[in-house]
Amino acid sequence: MNFAFTDEERQIIEAFADLCKKEVEPRAAEVDREMKFSWENLKALAEFGYLGATWDEKYGGKGISLPVFQAMNIELAKACASTYLSVSANLSLFGHTIYKYGSDEQKEKLLPAMTRGEFVGALCSTEPSAGSDVPAIKTKAEKKNGKYIINGTKTFVTNGPIAEWFVVLAKTEPEKGRDGMTMFLIHKDTPGFSVGKPFHKLGVRGSPTSEVYLDDVEVDESAVIGEVNKGYWQLMNVFTFGRIGIASFSTGIAEACLEECIKYSTEREAFGKRIAAYEEVNFKIADMKVYTDVARQLIYRAAWAYENDKPDAKALASAAKLFASEMATKIASDAVQIHGGYGYISEFRVERLYRDAKLGEIGEGTSEIQRLLLARYVEKVYGEG
Amino acid sequence: MEFELTEEQKMLRETIYQFSKNEIYPNSKNVEYDTKGEFIWDNWKKMAKMGLLGFPFPQEYGGQGASVMDTVIAKEAFAMGGADAGTCLSWGAHTILCGVPIWQLGTKEQKEKYLTKIATGEWIGGFALTEPGAGSDAASIRTRAEKKGDRWILNGSKMFITNGPIGDVFVVIAVTDKNKKAFGISAFIVEKNFKGFGVARELDKLGNRTSPTAELYFEDCEVPEENLLGPLDLGFVEVAKLILEWERSCLLAPAVGAMQLGLKRAVDYAKERVQFGRPIIQFQAIKHKLADMYVAIEACRQLIYRVAWMKDQGMSAYLEASIAKYFVSEMVVKMAYEEVQILGGYGYIKEYLVERGYRDARLSTIGGGTSEVQKSIIARAVLGLSGREIT
């Protein structure tokens, strides 16, 4: 057992936190208001070496461990949840898929350029009528003369409007259900491929989301990522990784709320005292401290388990995601409450955090789906013997 | 970061689990002890023989020299194997609350005289801090100790003392210099046979009924001066510093084990129980509860292990211990509630141990510093507030 980061790891995390605070956070309000992804942020993150930091050095990575990466993720999400979400969809969904399942050629072509922030990628699984129920997707890839012809519509695609490359999940043998889906790598300029207008959303407005349309998109066999008909299972593995990333998203937002509440409650006075002195306020803040701390512990553990291929990695990722996302919406709500009227206006950071937090309970598997996955696991593990 | 138990730790867990399941559970599952409020002596003797009662103490004093982490692992496995909460509580009060201060603060003579007897279980230990009028506000205790010749004369009463009715030796906290407030309170080792010491009454209670509790009285109780434990006037501060972290990790470790056993019981029941034509585990409402229980267990274990690990590294775990105490105890209560809910009527009757578990769980958010006290500690640390400022 070792619950601590090494000194070197701590230095990396602190330096990164510093960068996020100085470079990324000052743009967060504008990114949200203008509904624009910040390429300046991406550039700064690339310069730091954060993009693809967990990857092997031959692809431009730094080979850092997953718990350290998640600690960095929390700092970025704390600074700007929108930027984090886009970068995370880029790295932890799109990039991780390529890194884990891509061919050498795909990896060499994409990963080093990603670490330099030259483009961002997106992953398309969800469709208008298939979200949690992934096997219900309708997008099809039909093989004709050694080529795949892909047709379908994807939605809620994070980075849809800004991505250059897409991972698309499609049915190659529909009758085989989960064992009949394949992942494809598709460039945005491929004929028949197009993206919709950015959606207007409740929160994370600086992370553009859209529909993606595939109309007789033709790709070679070399566009297949990993194995044919294994796409669903590959996606599930990537989601496990991605879920830990969403847990970090939520934890970053919750910690930002805590930060704001500490500041506000120790300055604001009511009835002759700083409001921090009232238990009605400071107990809420104590809870924020406790719950963000617990979430971090679950995240580190899940990240470690994933990195070391532990049999409970998937369950721990779901646990971290479920716990972190639900505590974050509660904390964000309490943070607005502590700020009173000020918490409700956009000038104050907590107003944005409140809107941003909600996504955590929905993206990459709703809370309800996490609970079903966990129950299945519990039935198996605790129901034995 | 690394979250793997060593092979030895895995073996320790398995050994204690099997011991508890085969030797302790047959007694613990007998609800008669709980109903009558009886201490399970047979469990105690077996635990003594197994070396559990002095587990973390050095071998020269009859202990096993176990690390805090190993102690926590053993306690978790002990409860997971089916040991009742009362037995776990008495063990905690004995080894952690009474034994640890003597081990850490005692003189060589005190350790030889008392720690060895505690380690072997020959004597049962207890810790007497709380009073009828001083619980969370521990520094407001009134029990006085006055020096007369080569003795200390103690006067006052102590409340809610675990192992009170059966204890042979107690670490007792008393005021030695009223003017110095928290820095004028000392610790003493008091034997039950000392003149002027007695059990005022045994207390009947909601749960943990196999762990007897008493109010103790001290009427001109004579304590030899060599039984002052730790520095004069600073004994309370020293003991508090010491046990708060030990208590907040080790005393809750069995709860994490009990939660795992509870989840297993709930899963087994939900798979068997058929309503509306299908096992109730097939209903999402039940599945969701099971999932939440799993998340709670994983989170709680992580928090407890972290405090234990930090203590083994010689780090201060003041805030982490409060976080663990607060979060774990709240989850214990919640889990017990859900377990009863899943078992429905069967969860409400004595035959199924779930009813007892529900009553046992309720202590966790009260003993060892209430949830409110923990929140106050955490809030003050986070906000940089003084106690006086709080409203």
XYZ file of C-alpha atoms in Angstrom, chain B:
391
model
C 0.486 5.042 -5.335
C -0.117 1.390 -4.892
C -3.175 -0.257 -3.466
C -2.245 -3.918 -3.236
C -2.097 -5.868 -0.008
C 1.087 -7.870 0.450
C 0.900 -11.668 0.362
C 1.330 -11.689 4.147
C -1.518 -9.249 4.535
C -3.754 -11.344 2.328
C -2.870 -14.377 4.410
C -3.543 -12.474 7.616
C -6.934 -11.459 6.312
C -7.803 -15.000 5.329
C -6.594 -16.460 8.641
C -8.577 -14.019 10.752
C -11.605 -14.368 8.525
C -11.609 -18.147 8.898
C -10.967 -17.879 12.630
C -13.898 -15.545 13.037
C -16.186 -17.596 10.849
C -15.385 -20.885 12.553
C -14.668 -19.892 16.147
C -16.393 -16.582 16.797
C -19.467 -16.550 14.598
C -21.092 -19.597 16.256
C -21.283 -17.512 19.444
C -21.896 -14.189 17.784
C -24.886 -15.394 15.826
C -26.607 -16.437 19.034
C -29.006 -13.556 19.562
C -29.531 -14.539 23.196
C -26.334 -12.738 24.162
C -27.636 -9.619 22.523
C -31.083 -9.913 24.059
C -29.694 -10.394 27.546
C -26.896 -7.905 27.065
C -24.200 -10.402 27.932
C -20.519 -10.213 27.201
C -19.385 -13.275 25.220
C -16.544 -14.580 27.354
C -15.901 -17.531 25.096
C -15.156 -15.175 22.205
C -12.840 -13.156 24.378
C -10.841 -16.203 25.449
C -10.480 -17.355 21.877
C -9.374 -13.896 20.759
C -6.813 -13.846 23.549
C -5.488 -17.211 22.478
C -5.290 -16.040 18.892
C -3.175 -13.076 19.993
C -5.686 -10.471 18.883
C -6.017 -8.592 22.151
C -2.504 -7.188 22.044
C -2.166 -7.273 18.290
C -0.310 -3.980 17.701
C 1.800 -4.070 20.868
C 5.495 -4.982 20.868
C 6.303 -8.626 21.382
C 8.194 -7.936 24.601
C 4.871 -6.967 26.162
C 3.034 -9.974 24.833
C 1.814 -8.372 21.627
C 2.235 -9.341 17.983
C 4.055 -6.207 16.886
C 1.535 -5.651 14.115
C 1.456 -2.430 12.110
C -1.615 -0.206 12.193
C -2.452 -1.415 8.692
C -2.287 -5.049 9.775
C -4.406 -4.243 12.813
C -7.015 -2.662 10.592
C -6.946 -5.604 8.184
C -7.383 -8.029 11.071
C -10.308 -6.081 12.492
C -12.012 -5.853 9.142
C -11.613 -9.589 8.536
C -12.795 -10.360 12.054
C -16.098 -8.587 11.490
C -16.381 -9.961 7.960
C -16.259 -13.451 9.381
C -19.319 -12.737 11.491
C -18.083 -11.378 14.809
C -20.791 -9.293 16.448
C -20.277 -5.544 16.774
C -20.305 -5.679 20.573
C -17.339 -8.022 20.674
C -15.514 -5.770 18.206
C -16.306 -2.726 20.310
C -15.017 -4.275 23.524
C -11.880 -5.301 21.684
C -11.408 -1.740 20.467
C -11.893 -0.167 23.889
C -9.530 -2.706 25.408
C -6.685 -2.729 22.907
C -6.892 0.659 21.276
C -8.351 3.011 23.866
C -6.778 1.530 26.980
C -3.796 -0.387 25.601
C -2.414 2.063 23.068
C -2.020 5.003 25.508
C -0.249 2.782 28.021
C 1.994 1.421 25.274
C 2.779 4.835 23.809
C 2.919 6.995 26.917
C 3.592 4.563 29.734
C 6.820 4.027 31.652
C 8.622 0.726 31.352
C 7.163 -0.339 34.679
C 3.632 0.593 33.650
C 4.002 -1.334 30.428
C 5.365 -4.392 32.158
C 2.659 -4.290 34.757
C -0.368 -3.481 32.617
C 0.317 -3.885 28.930
C 1.290 -7.537 29.227
C -1.933 -8.303 31.075
C -3.942 -6.424 28.462
C -2.148 -8.191 25.628
C -2.936 -11.620 27.019
C -6.485 -10.654 27.916
C -5.852 -11.595 31.527
C -7.107 -8.124 32.351
C -9.778 -6.253 30.482
C -9.114 -2.597 29.804
C -11.288 0.453 29.359
C -11.006 4.172 28.765
C -12.787 6.709 30.925
C -13.059 10.213 29.536
C -16.736 11.072 28.996
C -18.790 12.304 31.930
C -22.491 12.861 32.485
C -21.968 16.536 31.673
C -19.048 16.356 29.250
C -19.189 14.414 26.001
C -18.163 16.186 22.800
C -16.828 19.024 24.937
C -14.279 16.759 26.566
C -12.175 19.553 28.003
C -15.071 20.519 30.293
C -14.780 17.368 32.408
C -15.064 17.789 36.163
C -13.436 14.704 37.608
C -10.621 16.056 39.802
C -7.316 14.543 40.806
C -5.539 16.046 43.794
C -2.124 15.106 44.999
C -1.922 13.975 48.625
C 1.415 12.625 49.671
C 2.399 9.876 47.262
C -1.111 9.416 45.953
C -3.585 11.060 43.674
C -7.109 11.325 45.008
C -9.737 11.155 42.269
C -13.303 12.394 42.630
C -16.006 12.413 40.006
C -17.945 10.152 37.687
C -17.478 8.803 34.199
C -20.241 7.958 31.762
C -20.793 5.542 28.858
C -17.634 3.586 29.668
C -17.229 0.596 27.375
C -16.116 -2.502 29.326
C -16.996 -0.602 32.532
C -18.743 -3.513 34.247
C -16.078 -6.092 33.356
C -12.917 -4.003 33.201
C -9.917 -4.602 35.438
C -7.970 -1.516 34.472
C -8.907 1.873 33.075
C -7.148 4.860 31.634
C -8.948 7.664 33.440
C -8.814 11.329 32.491
C -9.056 13.879 35.311
C -8.397 17.572 35.938
C -5.145 18.302 37.729
C -5.012 22.064 37.250
C -8.358 23.713 36.686
C -6.871 27.034 35.621
C -5.024 25.570 32.680
C -8.163 24.178 31.059
C -7.302 21.503 28.440
C -3.646 21.834 29.430
C -4.376 21.021 33.056
C -5.878 17.592 32.539
C -3.954 14.373 33.166
C -4.303 10.657 32.564
C -4.150 7.922 35.222
C -4.097 4.166 35.239
C -6.754 2.973 37.658
C -7.296 -0.619 38.726
C -10.749 -1.780 39.633
C -9.578 -2.776 43.091
C -8.343 0.671 43.993
C -10.132 2.033 47.015
C -12.916 4.422 46.072
C -13.432 3.103 42.529
C -16.662 1.459 41.565
C -19.304 0.778 38.978
C -22.245 3.109 39.654
C -24.563 1.248 37.300
C -24.538 -0.841 34.215
C -26.253 0.885 31.292
C -28.864 -0.821 29.166
C -28.663 0.259 25.561
C -29.955 0.163 21.990
C -27.180 -1.813 20.328
C -23.729 -3.268 20.853
C -25.368 -5.035 23.755
C -22.726 -7.745 24.024
C -20.279 -5.020 25.007
C -21.172 -3.964 28.541
C -21.224 -0.260 29.349
C -21.243 1.451 32.733
C -21.166 4.652 34.649
C -18.153 4.640 36.940
C -17.635 6.559 40.139
C -14.536 7.780 41.900
C -15.008 8.644 45.577
C -11.716 9.678 47.085
C -10.292 7.016 44.851
C -6.650 6.479 45.728
C -4.233 6.152 42.853
C -0.505 5.634 43.511
C 1.572 8.455 42.046
C 3.434 6.067 39.752
C 0.104 5.480 37.982
C 0.098 8.925 36.419
C 0.171 8.154 32.692
C 2.158 10.512 30.489
C 3.121 14.053 31.460
C 1.351 15.817 34.321
C -1.300 18.271 33.072
C -0.704 17.246 29.499
C -1.935 13.667 29.687
C -5.293 14.524 28.145
C -3.787 16.363 25.211
C -1.281 13.586 24.609
C -3.806 10.786 24.928
C -6.309 12.634 22.777
C -3.764 13.219 20.027
C -2.820 9.600 20.142
C -6.117 7.880 20.276
C -8.125 10.108 18.060
C -6.303 8.853 15.005
C -6.040 5.278 16.251
C -9.626 5.268 17.306
C -10.882 6.813 14.118
C -9.183 4.212 11.990
C -9.118 1.076 14.104
C -12.475 1.311 15.828
C -14.256 1.699 12.527
C -12.360 -1.028 10.700
C -14.753 -3.737 11.913
C -17.621 -1.684 10.523
C -16.123 -1.994 7.054
C -15.988 -5.755 7.525
C -19.548 -5.810 8.801
C -20.692 -3.836 5.783
C -19.251 -6.479 3.486
C -20.963 -9.262 5.373
C -24.149 -7.209 5.305
C -23.955 -6.776 1.560
C -23.421 -10.479 1.117
C -26.484 -11.184 3.254
C -28.529 -8.720 1.276
C -27.452 -10.246 -2.051
C -28.172 -13.769 -0.850
C -31.598 -12.762 0.372
C -32.473 -10.775 -2.726
C -31.571 -13.726 -4.947
C -33.756 -16.105 -2.946
C -36.717 -13.935 -2.168
C -39.386 -14.111 -4.841
C -42.094 -11.469 -5.163
C -44.318 -10.728 -8.164
C -42.967 -13.859 -9.754
C -39.270 -13.077 -9.721
C -36.348 -12.831 -7.318
C -36.347 -9.307 -5.935
C -32.735 -8.830 -7.059
C -34.201 -8.435 -10.519
C -35.917 -5.212 -9.513
C -33.910 -2.109 -10.248
C -34.825 -0.553 -6.908
C -32.997 -3.405 -5.172
C -30.110 -3.401 -7.640
C -29.547 0.281 -7.023
C -29.313 -0.240 -3.296
C -26.772 -3.030 -3.761
C -24.711 -0.818 -6.034
C -24.707 2.019 -3.523
C -23.650 -0.380 -0.803
C -20.706 -1.521 -2.897
C -19.601 2.063 -3.542
C -19.864 2.854 0.166
C -17.770 -0.171 1.114
C -15.005 0.601 -1.361
C -14.884 4.239 -0.303
C -14.908 3.427 3.407
C -12.179 0.840 3.170
C -9.995 3.218 1.227
C -10.414 5.933 3.879
C -9.653 3.602 6.783
C -6.617 2.093 5.059
C -5.310 5.545 4.281
C -5.328 6.613 7.923
C -3.682 3.341 8.943
C -1.048 3.711 6.252
C -0.320 7.295 7.230
C 0.075 6.326 10.864
C 2.491 3.565 9.911
C 4.517 6.141 7.977
C 4.684 8.320 11.070
C 2.551 10.981 9.415
C -0.129 12.976 11.179
C -3.543 11.957 9.921
C -5.591 14.404 11.934
C -7.840 15.618 9.128
C -7.897 12.290 7.284
C -8.945 10.533 10.488
C -11.858 12.907 11.008
C -12.904 12.504 7.398
C -12.788 8.730 7.774
C -14.678 8.762 11.057
C -17.423 10.978 9.744
C -17.875 9.393 6.333
C -17.567 5.770 7.386
C -19.917 6.094 10.335
C -22.560 7.818 8.250
C -22.287 5.059 5.655
C -22.540 2.377 8.343
C -25.890 3.781 9.433
C -27.114 4.152 5.873
C -26.053 0.635 4.925
C -27.780 -0.859 7.948
C -30.941 0.993 7.023
C -30.879 -0.307 3.448
C -30.140 -3.820 4.593
C -33.262 -3.842 6.755
C -35.181 -2.361 3.849
C -34.091 -5.120 1.479
C -35.022 -7.843 3.962
C -38.313 -6.141 4.784
C -40.168 -7.885 7.618
C -37.345 -10.352 8.024
C -35.005 -7.466 8.564
C -37.139 -6.285 11.443
C -37.207 -9.442 13.520
C -34.442 -10.675 15.767
C -33.865 -14.029 14.150
C -32.055 -12.478 11.240
C -29.002 -10.647 12.458
C -29.914 -7.680 10.309
C -32.138 -6.299 13.064
C -29.243 -6.377 15.492
C -26.947 -4.847 12.904
C -29.345 -1.955 12.505
C -29.222 -1.220 16.233
C -25.475 -1.784 16.434
C -24.782 0.577 13.545
C -26.400 3.525 15.265
C -23.516 3.927 17.690
C -21.010 4.724 14.985
C -22.068 8.321 14.382
C -22.037 9.023 18.138
C -19.110 7.242 19.787
C -15.578 8.487 19.266
C -16.748 12.002 18.434
C -20.147 12.603 16.848
C -20.531 13.350 13.169
C -21.179 16.956 14.115
C -17.915 17.178 16.018
C -16.059 15.713 13.037
C -17.685 18.194 10.694
C -16.727 20.988 13.012
C -13.115 19.793 13.087
C -13.038 19.558 9.305
C -14.730 22.915 8.801
C -12.319 24.642 11.151
C -9.339 23.101 9.400
C -10.610 24.055 5.964
C -11.780 27.546 6.860
C -9.151 28.473 9.406
C -11.759 29.246 12.043
C -11.276 29.270 15.780
C -13.649 27.260 17.948
C -14.839 30.406 19.680
C -15.984 31.940 16.434
C -18.406 29.145 15.585
C -22.090 29.765 15.999
